[in-house]
Amino acid sequence: MFCVGALNSKNDGLVNDVHLFAEDIEIEPKVGMKFENENEVFEFYKRYAYHVGFPVRKRTSQKNKQGVVTYIAFTCGRESRRDSNTSTTMKPQPTSQTGCKARLTACSDAAGVWKITGVHLEHNHQTSPTKSRAFRCYRQLNAHVKRKLEVNDIAGIPLHKSYNFVVVEAGGYEKMTFIEKDCRNYIDKVRKLRLGEGDAAAIQAYFSKMQSLSPGFFFSLDLDDEGRLKNIFWADNRCRQAYKEFGDIVTFDTTYLTNKYDMPFAPFVGVNHHGQSTLLGCGLLSSEDTETFVWLFKIWLKCMEFKSPQGIITDQDRAIQNAIEVVFPNSKHRWCLWHILKKLPEKFGYHCQKASILSSVHELVYESQSTNEFEQGWFSMLDMYELQNNDWLIGLFRERLAGFHVFSELHFGPKCQQPNEARV
């Protein structure tokens, strides 16, 4: 709850000792309104925006010579306009950015009092108060919900069931101040390696022993602020030497889970001169977000003497893709064909011509001899089965045009048993 001063009928200023609660009354921003600090300005604008139905964000700020913020600008969350340089006949990527000019500016005087100096309230898009709770800037988890999510997660209760329980407890979705994705992000952030008592110490002791016995053994432990174990990486000397010879193309997969602790096991795998899989390092992860993958990739790169692979093959995970762009900007990123093709029955199980669609996709992938042949066959397939509006296929083709070719140059590993499959 926050409050702003009521308008004085004599001078149109603000009387500090008279307050109106913005939860009950929508107060429209006006030039000349005064506040005690910049946070009050932001909270006031957020409360107004919540009532009207649009997201807000802090756009710019300026500091004086002493490093104190004296000017601030807040805008509608749809202010920017995203331009795309990709030309394609497929549907353009949807965006909520409309170049909206709605904004509020404020500055402070010598006494530290903040005053609104500019207001533009008109939007070039529709606003909806009923949608406000879904905007990221208004979503938040309270302490009670956080605790319940953590307890249920430790007990092994699936997150979607925990979320549904919270929805019922709150009295319906319309009374929620967050969405399921916020709960998942929170659990990913606080989740630690689910090790039993003494396991973390045992792991460190074992790795230290291995390092003393084998000088080429490498390991790294990632700890949180409280010293608790989050992530682990290790590679023996055989892995490091194998990478020097067979590290041009690497596959990275997190779809494995350890049986006892239900943690993602993340191996780096290459293929040797006999066409056999060879291990290039392993990780145990507490979560699968960008931050965790960036840590793992940087540690692995350090272990391999900072020699990046020419290509890396992964599944279609956005967090992995983001981390690769950060750590391996010059490596070619490809998606594993096995992971894509295994989704076909799920994506088209509803279609009356499911078998024919699956057969057509496999024929395109394995029989096309050139890019043009593949693309012509792709569009013919879309027309034949009336799949022009299929979001999954559109997304695959769009990412392909953007540079992330969905059909990889090389496939290997426990799940990909055909190392000579060609990219089309």
Short mmCIF file of N, CA, C and O in Angstrom, two decimals, residues 191-300:
data_model
loop_
_atom_site.label_atom_id
_atom_site.label_comp_id
_atom_site.label_asym_id
_atom_site.label_seq_id
_atom_site.Cartn_x
_atom_site.Cartn_y
_atom_site.Cartn_z
N ARG A 191 16.33 -24.06 -5.80
CA ARG A 191 16.58 -25.50 -5.71
C ARG A 191 18.08 -25.78 -5.61
O ARG A 191 18.89 -25.20 -6.31
N LYS A 192 18.44 -26.65 -4.75
CA LYS A 192 19.83 -27.05 -4.55
C LYS A 192 19.95 -28.54 -4.90
O LYS A 192 18.96 -29.24 -5.03
N LEU A 193 21.15 -29.00 -5.05
CA LEU A 193 21.34 -30.42 -5.28
C LEU A 193 20.73 -31.21 -4.14
O LEU A 193 21.02 -30.97 -2.97
N ARG A 194 19.85 -32.17 -4.49
CA ARG A 194 19.13 -32.92 -3.47
C ARG A 194 20.01 -34.05 -2.95
O ARG A 194 19.81 -35.23 -3.25
N LEU A 195 21.01 -33.69 -2.19
CA LEU A 195 21.93 -34.68 -1.66
C LEU A 195 21.57 -35.04 -0.24
O LEU A 195 21.07 -34.21 0.51
N GLY A 196 21.83 -36.28 0.13
CA GLY A 196 21.59 -36.70 1.49
C GLY A 196 22.64 -36.12 2.43
O GLY A 196 23.62 -35.52 2.02
N GLU A 197 22.41 -36.33 3.73
CA GLU A 197 23.34 -35.80 4.73
C GLU A 197 24.73 -36.39 4.54
O GLU A 197 24.92 -37.59 4.49
N GLY A 198 25.72 -35.53 4.40
CA GLY A 198 27.10 -35.96 4.24
C GLY A 198 27.50 -36.22 2.80
O GLY A 198 28.69 -36.43 2.52
N ASP A 199 26.54 -36.22 1.86
CA ASP A 199 26.86 -36.53 0.46
C ASP A 199 27.76 -35.47 -0.16
O ASP A 199 28.68 -35.78 -0.92
N ALA A 200 27.47 -34.19 0.11
CA ALA A 200 28.27 -33.11 -0.47
C ALA A 200 29.72 -33.21 -0.03
O ALA A 200 30.65 -33.08 -0.84
N ALA A 201 29.93 -33.45 1.26
CA ALA A 201 31.29 -33.60 1.78
C ALA A 201 31.97 -34.83 1.19
O ALA A 201 33.17 -34.81 0.88
N ALA A 202 31.20 -35.89 1.00
CA ALA A 202 31.75 -37.12 0.43
C ALA A 202 32.18 -36.90 -1.01
O ALA A 202 33.23 -37.41 -1.45
N ILE A 203 31.37 -36.14 -1.77
CA ILE A 203 31.72 -35.85 -3.17
C ILE A 203 33.02 -35.07 -3.25
O ILE A 203 33.92 -35.38 -4.03
N GLN A 204 33.12 -34.03 -2.43
CA GLN A 204 34.32 -33.21 -2.45
C GLN A 204 35.55 -34.02 -2.04
O GLN A 204 36.63 -33.89 -2.64
N ALA A 205 35.40 -34.87 -1.04
CA ALA A 205 36.51 -35.70 -0.59
C ALA A 205 36.93 -36.68 -1.69
O ALA A 205 38.14 -36.89 -1.93
N TYR A 206 35.95 -37.25 -2.37
CA TYR A 206 36.26 -38.21 -3.44
C TYR A 206 36.98 -37.52 -4.59
O TYR A 206 37.99 -38.02 -5.11
N PHE A 207 36.46 -36.35 -5.00
CA PHE A 207 37.09 -35.63 -6.11
C PHE A 207 38.51 -35.18 -5.75
O PHE A 207 39.41 -35.21 -6.59
N SER A 208 38.70 -34.74 -4.53
CA SER A 208 40.04 -34.33 -4.10
C SER A 208 41.01 -35.51 -4.13
O SER A 208 42.18 -35.37 -4.52
N LYS A 209 40.51 -36.68 -3.73
CA LYS A 209 41.33 -37.89 -3.77
C LYS A 209 41.69 -38.24 -5.20
O LYS A 209 42.86 -38.58 -5.51
N MET A 210 40.70 -38.15 -6.12
CA MET A 210 40.96 -38.46 -7.52
C MET A 210 41.98 -37.50 -8.12
O MET A 210 42.84 -37.89 -8.91
N GLN A 211 41.90 -36.24 -7.71
CA GLN A 211 42.83 -35.24 -8.23
C GLN A 211 44.26 -35.51 -7.76
O GLN A 211 45.23 -35.28 -8.49
N SER A 212 44.39 -36.01 -6.54
CA SER A 212 45.72 -36.33 -6.03
C SER A 212 46.30 -37.56 -6.70
O SER A 212 47.51 -37.68 -6.89
N LEU A 213 45.45 -38.51 -7.09
CA LEU A 213 45.90 -39.72 -7.76
C LEU A 213 46.15 -39.52 -9.24
O LEU A 213 46.99 -40.18 -9.84
N SER A 214 45.37 -38.60 -9.83
CA SER A 214 45.49 -38.33 -11.26
C SER A 214 45.57 -36.82 -11.47
O SER A 214 44.56 -36.12 -11.39
N PRO A 215 46.75 -36.30 -11.76
CA PRO A 215 46.92 -34.84 -11.89
C PRO A 215 46.03 -34.21 -12.97
O PRO A 215 45.72 -33.04 -12.90
N GLY A 216 45.60 -35.00 -13.94
CA GLY A 216 44.76 -34.45 -14.99
C GLY A 216 43.29 -34.39 -14.64
O GLY A 216 42.48 -33.89 -15.41
N PHE A 217 42.92 -34.91 -13.46
CA PHE A 217 41.52 -34.89 -13.04
C PHE A 217 41.11 -33.46 -12.70
O PHE A 217 41.80 -32.75 -11.97
N PHE A 218 39.95 -33.05 -13.22
CA PHE A 218 39.47 -31.68 -13.03
C PHE A 218 38.06 -31.73 -12.45
O PHE A 218 37.22 -32.52 -12.90
N PHE A 219 37.79 -30.89 -11.45
CA PHE A 219 36.42 -30.78 -10.93
C PHE A 219 36.18 -29.37 -10.42
O PHE A 219 37.12 -28.62 -10.12
N SER A 220 34.92 -29.01 -10.35
CA SER A 220 34.53 -27.70 -9.84
C SER A 220 33.18 -27.81 -9.15
O SER A 220 32.27 -28.49 -9.66
N LEU A 221 33.06 -27.17 -7.99
CA LEU A 221 31.81 -27.17 -7.23
C LEU A 221 31.25 -25.75 -7.20
O LEU A 221 31.97 -24.80 -6.90
N ASP A 222 29.99 -25.62 -7.50
CA ASP A 222 29.32 -24.32 -7.50
C ASP A 222 28.48 -24.21 -6.22
O ASP A 222 27.55 -25.00 -6.02
N LEU A 223 28.80 -23.24 -5.38
CA LEU A 223 28.11 -23.06 -4.11
C LEU A 223 27.24 -21.82 -4.13
O LEU A 223 27.53 -20.85 -4.84
N ASP A 224 26.16 -21.81 -3.33
CA ASP A 224 25.34 -20.62 -3.22
C ASP A 224 25.92 -19.69 -2.15
O ASP A 224 26.99 -19.94 -1.60
N ASP A 225 25.21 -18.59 -1.87
CA ASP A 225 25.72 -17.60 -0.91
C ASP A 225 25.86 -18.15 0.50
O ASP A 225 26.61 -17.61 1.32
N GLU A 226 25.13 -19.23 0.79
CA GLU A 226 25.18 -19.83 2.11
C GLU A 226 26.11 -21.04 2.16
O GLU A 226 26.11 -21.79 3.13
N GLY A 227 26.87 -21.23 1.10
CA GLY A 227 27.83 -22.32 1.07
C GLY A 227 27.24 -23.68 0.76
O GLY A 227 27.91 -24.71 0.93
N ARG A 228 26.00 -23.72 0.26
CA ARG A 228 25.38 -24.99 -0.08
C ARG A 228 25.69 -25.36 -1.52
O ARG A 228 25.78 -24.50 -2.39
N LEU A 229 25.83 -26.64 -1.78
CA LEU A 229 26.22 -27.13 -3.09
C LEU A 229 25.07 -27.01 -4.08
O LEU A 229 23.96 -27.47 -3.83
N LYS A 230 25.35 -26.38 -5.23
CA LYS A 230 24.34 -26.19 -6.27
C LYS A 230 24.61 -27.08 -7.49
O LYS A 230 23.75 -27.83 -7.92
N ASN A 231 25.81 -26.94 -8.05
CA ASN A 231 26.14 -27.65 -9.28
C ASN A 231 27.55 -28.24 -9.20
O ASN A 231 28.41 -27.72 -8.49
N ILE A 232 27.76 -29.31 -9.97
CA ILE A 232 29.05 -30.00 -9.97
C ILE A 232 29.48 -30.27 -11.41
O ILE A 232 28.64 -30.60 -12.26
N PHE A 233 30.77 -30.14 -11.67
CA PHE A 233 31.32 -30.57 -12.95
C PHE A 233 32.61 -31.35 -12.68
O PHE A 233 33.38 -31.00 -11.78
N TRP A 234 32.86 -32.40 -13.47
CA TRP A 234 34.11 -33.13 -13.35
C TRP A 234 34.48 -33.77 -14.70
O TRP A 234 33.61 -34.02 -15.54
N ALA A 235 35.76 -33.96 -14.91
CA ALA A 235 36.27 -34.63 -16.10
C ALA A 235 37.63 -35.22 -15.76
O ALA A 235 38.47 -34.54 -15.16
N ASP A 236 37.85 -36.47 -16.13
CA ASP A 236 39.16 -37.07 -15.87
C ASP A 236 40.11 -36.77 -17.03
O ASP A 236 39.74 -36.15 -18.03
N ASN A 237 41.33 -37.20 -16.89
CA ASN A 237 42.35 -36.90 -17.89
C ASN A 237 42.03 -37.52 -19.25
O ASN A 237 42.35 -36.96 -20.30
N ARG A 238 41.35 -38.67 -19.24
CA ARG A 238 40.97 -39.32 -20.49
C ARG A 238 39.99 -38.44 -21.27
O ARG A 238 40.10 -38.33 -22.50
N CYS A 239 39.05 -37.82 -20.57
CA CYS A 239 38.09 -36.92 -21.21
C CYS A 239 38.82 -35.73 -21.84
O CYS A 239 38.53 -35.32 -22.98
N ARG A 240 39.77 -35.17 -21.11
CA ARG A 240 40.47 -33.98 -21.57
C ARG A 240 41.36 -34.28 -22.77
O ARG A 240 41.46 -33.48 -23.70
N GLN A 241 41.99 -35.45 -22.76
CA GLN A 241 42.81 -35.83 -23.90
C GLN A 241 41.95 -36.17 -25.12
O GLN A 241 42.32 -35.88 -26.26
N ALA A 242 40.80 -36.81 -24.88
CA ALA A 242 39.90 -37.16 -25.98
C ALA A 242 39.38 -35.91 -26.67
O ALA A 242 39.21 -35.88 -27.90
N TYR A 243 39.15 -34.85 -25.90
CA TYR A 243 38.63 -33.62 -26.48
C TYR A 243 39.64 -33.00 -27.45
O TYR A 243 39.25 -32.39 -28.46
N LYS A 244 40.92 -33.13 -27.15
CA LYS A 244 41.94 -32.57 -28.04
C LYS A 244 41.90 -33.22 -29.42
O LYS A 244 42.22 -32.57 -30.42
N GLU A 245 41.49 -34.49 -29.47
CA GLU A 245 41.46 -35.20 -30.74
C GLU A 245 40.07 -35.21 -31.39
O GLU A 245 39.96 -35.17 -32.62
N PHE A 246 39.03 -35.26 -30.56
CA PHE A 246 37.67 -35.45 -31.10
C PHE A 246 36.70 -34.37 -30.63
O PHE A 246 35.50 -34.63 -30.52
N GLY A 247 37.20 -33.19 -30.35
CA GLY A 247 36.34 -32.14 -29.80
C GLY A 247 35.80 -31.15 -30.80
O GLY A 247 35.34 -30.08 -30.41
N ASP A 248 35.86 -31.48 -32.10
CA ASP A 248 35.36 -30.52 -33.08
C ASP A 248 33.84 -30.38 -33.02
O ASP A 248 33.30 -29.29 -33.15
N ILE A 249 33.15 -31.51 -32.82
CA ILE A 249 31.69 -31.50 -32.68
C ILE A 249 31.33 -32.15 -31.35
O ILE A 249 31.77 -33.25 -31.04
N VAL A 250 30.50 -31.47 -30.56
CA VAL A 250 30.13 -31.93 -29.22
C VAL A 250 28.61 -31.93 -29.08
O VAL A 250 27.93 -31.02 -29.56
N THR A 251 28.10 -32.95 -28.44
CA THR A 251 26.67 -32.96 -28.12
C THR A 251 26.51 -32.79 -26.61
O THR A 251 27.30 -33.30 -25.81
N PHE A 252 25.48 -32.02 -26.25
CA PHE A 252 25.20 -31.74 -24.83
C PHE A 252 23.74 -32.05 -24.57
O PHE A 252 22.85 -31.56 -25.26
N ASP A 253 23.49 -32.88 -23.57
CA ASP A 253 22.13 -33.38 -23.33
C ASP A 253 21.82 -33.39 -21.85
O ASP A 253 22.60 -33.90 -21.04
N THR A 254 20.68 -32.82 -21.47
CA THR A 254 20.27 -32.80 -20.06
C THR A 254 18.99 -33.60 -19.84
O THR A 254 18.32 -33.42 -18.82
N THR A 255 18.64 -34.47 -20.77
CA THR A 255 17.40 -35.24 -20.62
C THR A 255 17.58 -36.48 -19.76
O THR A 255 16.64 -37.24 -19.58
N TYR A 256 18.79 -36.67 -19.24
CA TYR A 256 19.02 -37.79 -18.32
C TYR A 256 18.76 -37.34 -16.89
O TYR A 256 19.05 -36.21 -16.52
N LEU A 257 18.22 -38.23 -16.08
CA LEU A 257 17.99 -37.95 -14.66
C LEU A 257 18.61 -39.05 -13.82
O LEU A 257 18.48 -40.23 -14.15
N THR A 258 19.27 -38.66 -12.73
CA THR A 258 19.78 -39.68 -11.81
C THR A 258 18.60 -40.29 -11.06
O THR A 258 17.64 -39.59 -10.71
N ASN A 259 18.64 -41.56 -10.84
CA ASN A 259 17.50 -42.25 -10.24
C ASN A 259 17.24 -41.83 -8.80
O ASN A 259 16.09 -41.62 -8.40
N LYS A 260 18.28 -41.70 -8.01
CA LYS A 260 18.10 -41.47 -6.58
C LYS A 260 17.73 -40.04 -6.25
O LYS A 260 16.84 -39.78 -5.45
N TYR A 261 18.41 -39.08 -6.88
CA TYR A 261 18.23 -37.68 -6.49
C TYR A 261 17.38 -36.88 -7.47
O TYR A 261 17.08 -35.72 -7.22
N ASP A 262 16.98 -37.47 -8.60
CA ASP A 262 16.13 -36.80 -9.56
C ASP A 262 16.74 -35.46 -9.99
O ASP A 262 16.07 -34.43 -10.03
N MET A 263 18.03 -35.48 -10.30
CA MET A 263 18.74 -34.28 -10.74
C MET A 263 19.17 -34.46 -12.20
O MET A 263 19.51 -35.57 -12.61
N PRO A 264 19.16 -33.39 -12.99
CA PRO A 264 19.64 -33.51 -14.38
C PRO A 264 21.12 -33.88 -14.42
O PRO A 264 21.94 -33.23 -13.77
N PHE A 265 21.42 -34.92 -15.17
CA PHE A 265 22.80 -35.31 -15.43
C PHE A 265 23.16 -34.80 -16.81
O PHE A 265 22.46 -35.10 -17.79
N ALA A 266 24.21 -34.00 -16.92
CA ALA A 266 24.52 -33.29 -18.15
C ALA A 266 25.89 -33.70 -18.69
O ALA A 266 26.90 -33.14 -18.28
N PRO A 267 25.93 -34.69 -19.58
CA PRO A 267 27.22 -35.10 -20.15
C PRO A 267 27.56 -34.34 -21.44
O PRO A 267 26.68 -33.99 -22.23
N PHE A 268 28.85 -34.08 -21.64
CA PHE A 268 29.36 -33.60 -22.91
C PHE A 268 29.91 -34.83 -23.63
O PHE A 268 30.74 -35.56 -23.07
N VAL A 269 29.48 -35.06 -24.86
CA VAL A 269 29.85 -36.28 -25.58
C VAL A 269 30.37 -35.93 -26.96
O VAL A 269 29.83 -35.06 -27.64
N GLY A 270 31.44 -36.63 -27.38
CA GLY A 270 31.96 -36.51 -28.73
C GLY A 270 31.92 -37.87 -29.42
O GLY A 270 31.39 -38.83 -28.86
N VAL A 271 32.48 -37.96 -30.61
CA VAL A 271 32.55 -39.23 -31.32
C VAL A 271 33.98 -39.44 -31.80
O VAL A 271 34.61 -38.53 -32.33
N ASN A 272 34.53 -40.63 -31.54
CA ASN A 272 35.92 -40.89 -31.89
C ASN A 272 36.07 -41.39 -33.32
O ASN A 272 35.09 -41.44 -34.08
N HIS A 273 37.29 -41.80 -33.70
CA HIS A 273 37.57 -42.21 -35.08
C HIS A 273 36.96 -43.55 -35.43
O HIS A 273 37.00 -43.97 -36.60
N HIS A 274 36.39 -44.26 -34.46
CA HIS A 274 35.67 -45.50 -34.73
C HIS A 274 34.16 -45.29 -34.79
O HIS A 274 33.40 -46.25 -34.89
N GLY A 275 33.72 -44.03 -34.70
CA GLY A 275 32.29 -43.74 -34.70
C GLY A 275 31.64 -44.05 -33.38
O GLY A 275 30.40 -44.17 -33.30
N GLN A 276 32.44 -44.18 -32.32
CA GLN A 276 31.91 -44.50 -31.00
C GLN A 276 31.81 -43.24 -30.14
O GLN A 276 32.62 -42.32 -30.26
N SER A 277 30.83 -43.22 -29.24
CA SER A 277 30.67 -42.09 -28.34
C SER A 277 31.81 -42.05 -27.34
O SER A 277 32.25 -43.10 -26.84
N THR A 278 32.30 -40.86 -27.04
CA THR A 278 33.36 -40.70 -26.06
C THR A 278 33.01 -39.56 -25.12
O THR A 278 32.59 -38.48 -25.57
N LEU A 279 33.15 -39.79 -23.84
CA LEU A 279 32.75 -38.81 -22.83
C LEU A 279 33.78 -37.69 -22.74
O LEU A 279 34.99 -37.94 -22.72
N LEU A 280 33.27 -36.45 -22.65
CA LEU A 280 34.13 -35.27 -22.60
C LEU A 280 33.89 -34.43 -21.35
O LEU A 280 34.29 -33.27 -21.29
N GLY A 281 33.25 -34.99 -20.36
CA GLY A 281 32.97 -34.26 -19.13
C GLY A 281 31.53 -34.46 -18.70
O GLY A 281 30.66 -34.79 -19.51
N CYS A 282 31.27 -34.27 -17.39
CA CYS A 282 29.94 -34.51 -16.83
C CYS A 282 29.56 -33.41 -15.84
O CYS A 282 30.43 -32.82 -15.18
N GLY A 283 28.27 -33.18 -15.71
CA GLY A 283 27.79 -32.24 -14.73
C GLY A 283 26.54 -32.75 -14.04
O GLY A 283 25.75 -33.50 -14.63
N LEU A 284 26.34 -32.35 -12.79
CA LEU A 284 25.09 -32.56 -12.06
C LEU A 284 24.55 -31.17 -11.73
O LEU A 284 25.26 -30.36 -11.13
N LEU A 285 23.31 -30.90 -12.10
CA LEU A 285 22.76 -29.56 -12.01
C LEU A 285 21.58 -29.50 -11.06
O LEU A 285 20.79 -30.44 -10.96
N SER A 286 21.44 -28.36 -10.39
CA SER A 286 20.30 -28.16 -9.51
C SER A 286 19.12 -27.55 -10.25
O SER A 286 17.98 -27.64 -9.79
N SER A 287 19.36 -26.89 -11.37
CA SER A 287 18.29 -26.29 -12.16
C SER A 287 18.75 -26.20 -13.61
O SER A 287 19.92 -26.44 -13.92
N GLU A 288 17.81 -25.86 -14.49
CA GLU A 288 18.12 -25.79 -15.91
C GLU A 288 17.78 -24.40 -16.45
O GLU A 288 17.00 -24.26 -17.38
N ASP A 289 18.39 -23.38 -15.86
CA ASP A 289 18.21 -22.02 -16.34
C ASP A 289 19.48 -21.53 -17.00
O ASP A 289 20.52 -22.20 -16.98
N THR A 290 19.40 -20.35 -17.61
CA THR A 290 20.54 -19.82 -18.36
C THR A 290 21.77 -19.64 -17.48
O THR A 290 22.89 -19.97 -17.87
N GLU A 291 21.57 -19.11 -16.28
CA GLU A 291 22.68 -18.86 -15.37
C GLU A 291 23.45 -20.14 -15.06
O GLU A 291 24.70 -20.16 -15.05
N THR A 292 22.72 -21.23 -14.82
CA THR A 292 23.37 -22.50 -14.51
C THR A 292 24.15 -23.03 -15.71
O THR A 292 25.30 -23.50 -15.57
N PHE A 293 23.56 -22.96 -16.90
CA PHE A 293 24.25 -23.45 -18.08
C PHE A 293 25.47 -22.59 -18.42
O PHE A 293 26.48 -23.12 -18.89
N VAL A 294 25.39 -21.29 -18.20
CA VAL A 294 26.56 -20.42 -18.43
C VAL A 294 27.70 -20.85 -17.51
O VAL A 294 28.87 -20.94 -17.94
N TRP A 295 27.38 -21.11 -16.24
CA TRP A 295 28.41 -21.57 -15.30
C TRP A 295 29.04 -22.87 -15.79
O TRP A 295 30.27 -23.01 -15.83
N LEU A 296 28.19 -23.84 -16.16
CA LEU A 296 28.69 -25.14 -16.58
C LEU A 296 29.54 -25.03 -17.84
O LEU A 296 30.63 -25.64 -17.92
N PHE A 297 29.10 -24.28 -18.84
CA PHE A 297 29.85 -24.14 -20.08
C PHE A 297 31.19 -23.45 -19.85
O PHE A 297 32.20 -23.83 -20.45
N LYS A 298 31.21 -22.44 -19.00
CA LYS A 298 32.47 -21.73 -18.73
C LYS A 298 33.47 -22.64 -18.02
O LYS A 298 34.66 -22.62 -18.34
N ILE A 299 32.98 -23.43 -17.07
CA ILE A 299 33.86 -24.35 -16.36
C ILE A 299 34.38 -25.43 -17.31
O ILE A 299 35.57 -25.80 -17.29
N TRP A 300 33.51 -25.96 -18.15
CA TRP A 300 33.92 -26.97 -19.13
C TRP A 300 34.95 -26.40 -20.09
O TRP A 300 35.95 -27.05 -20.42
#
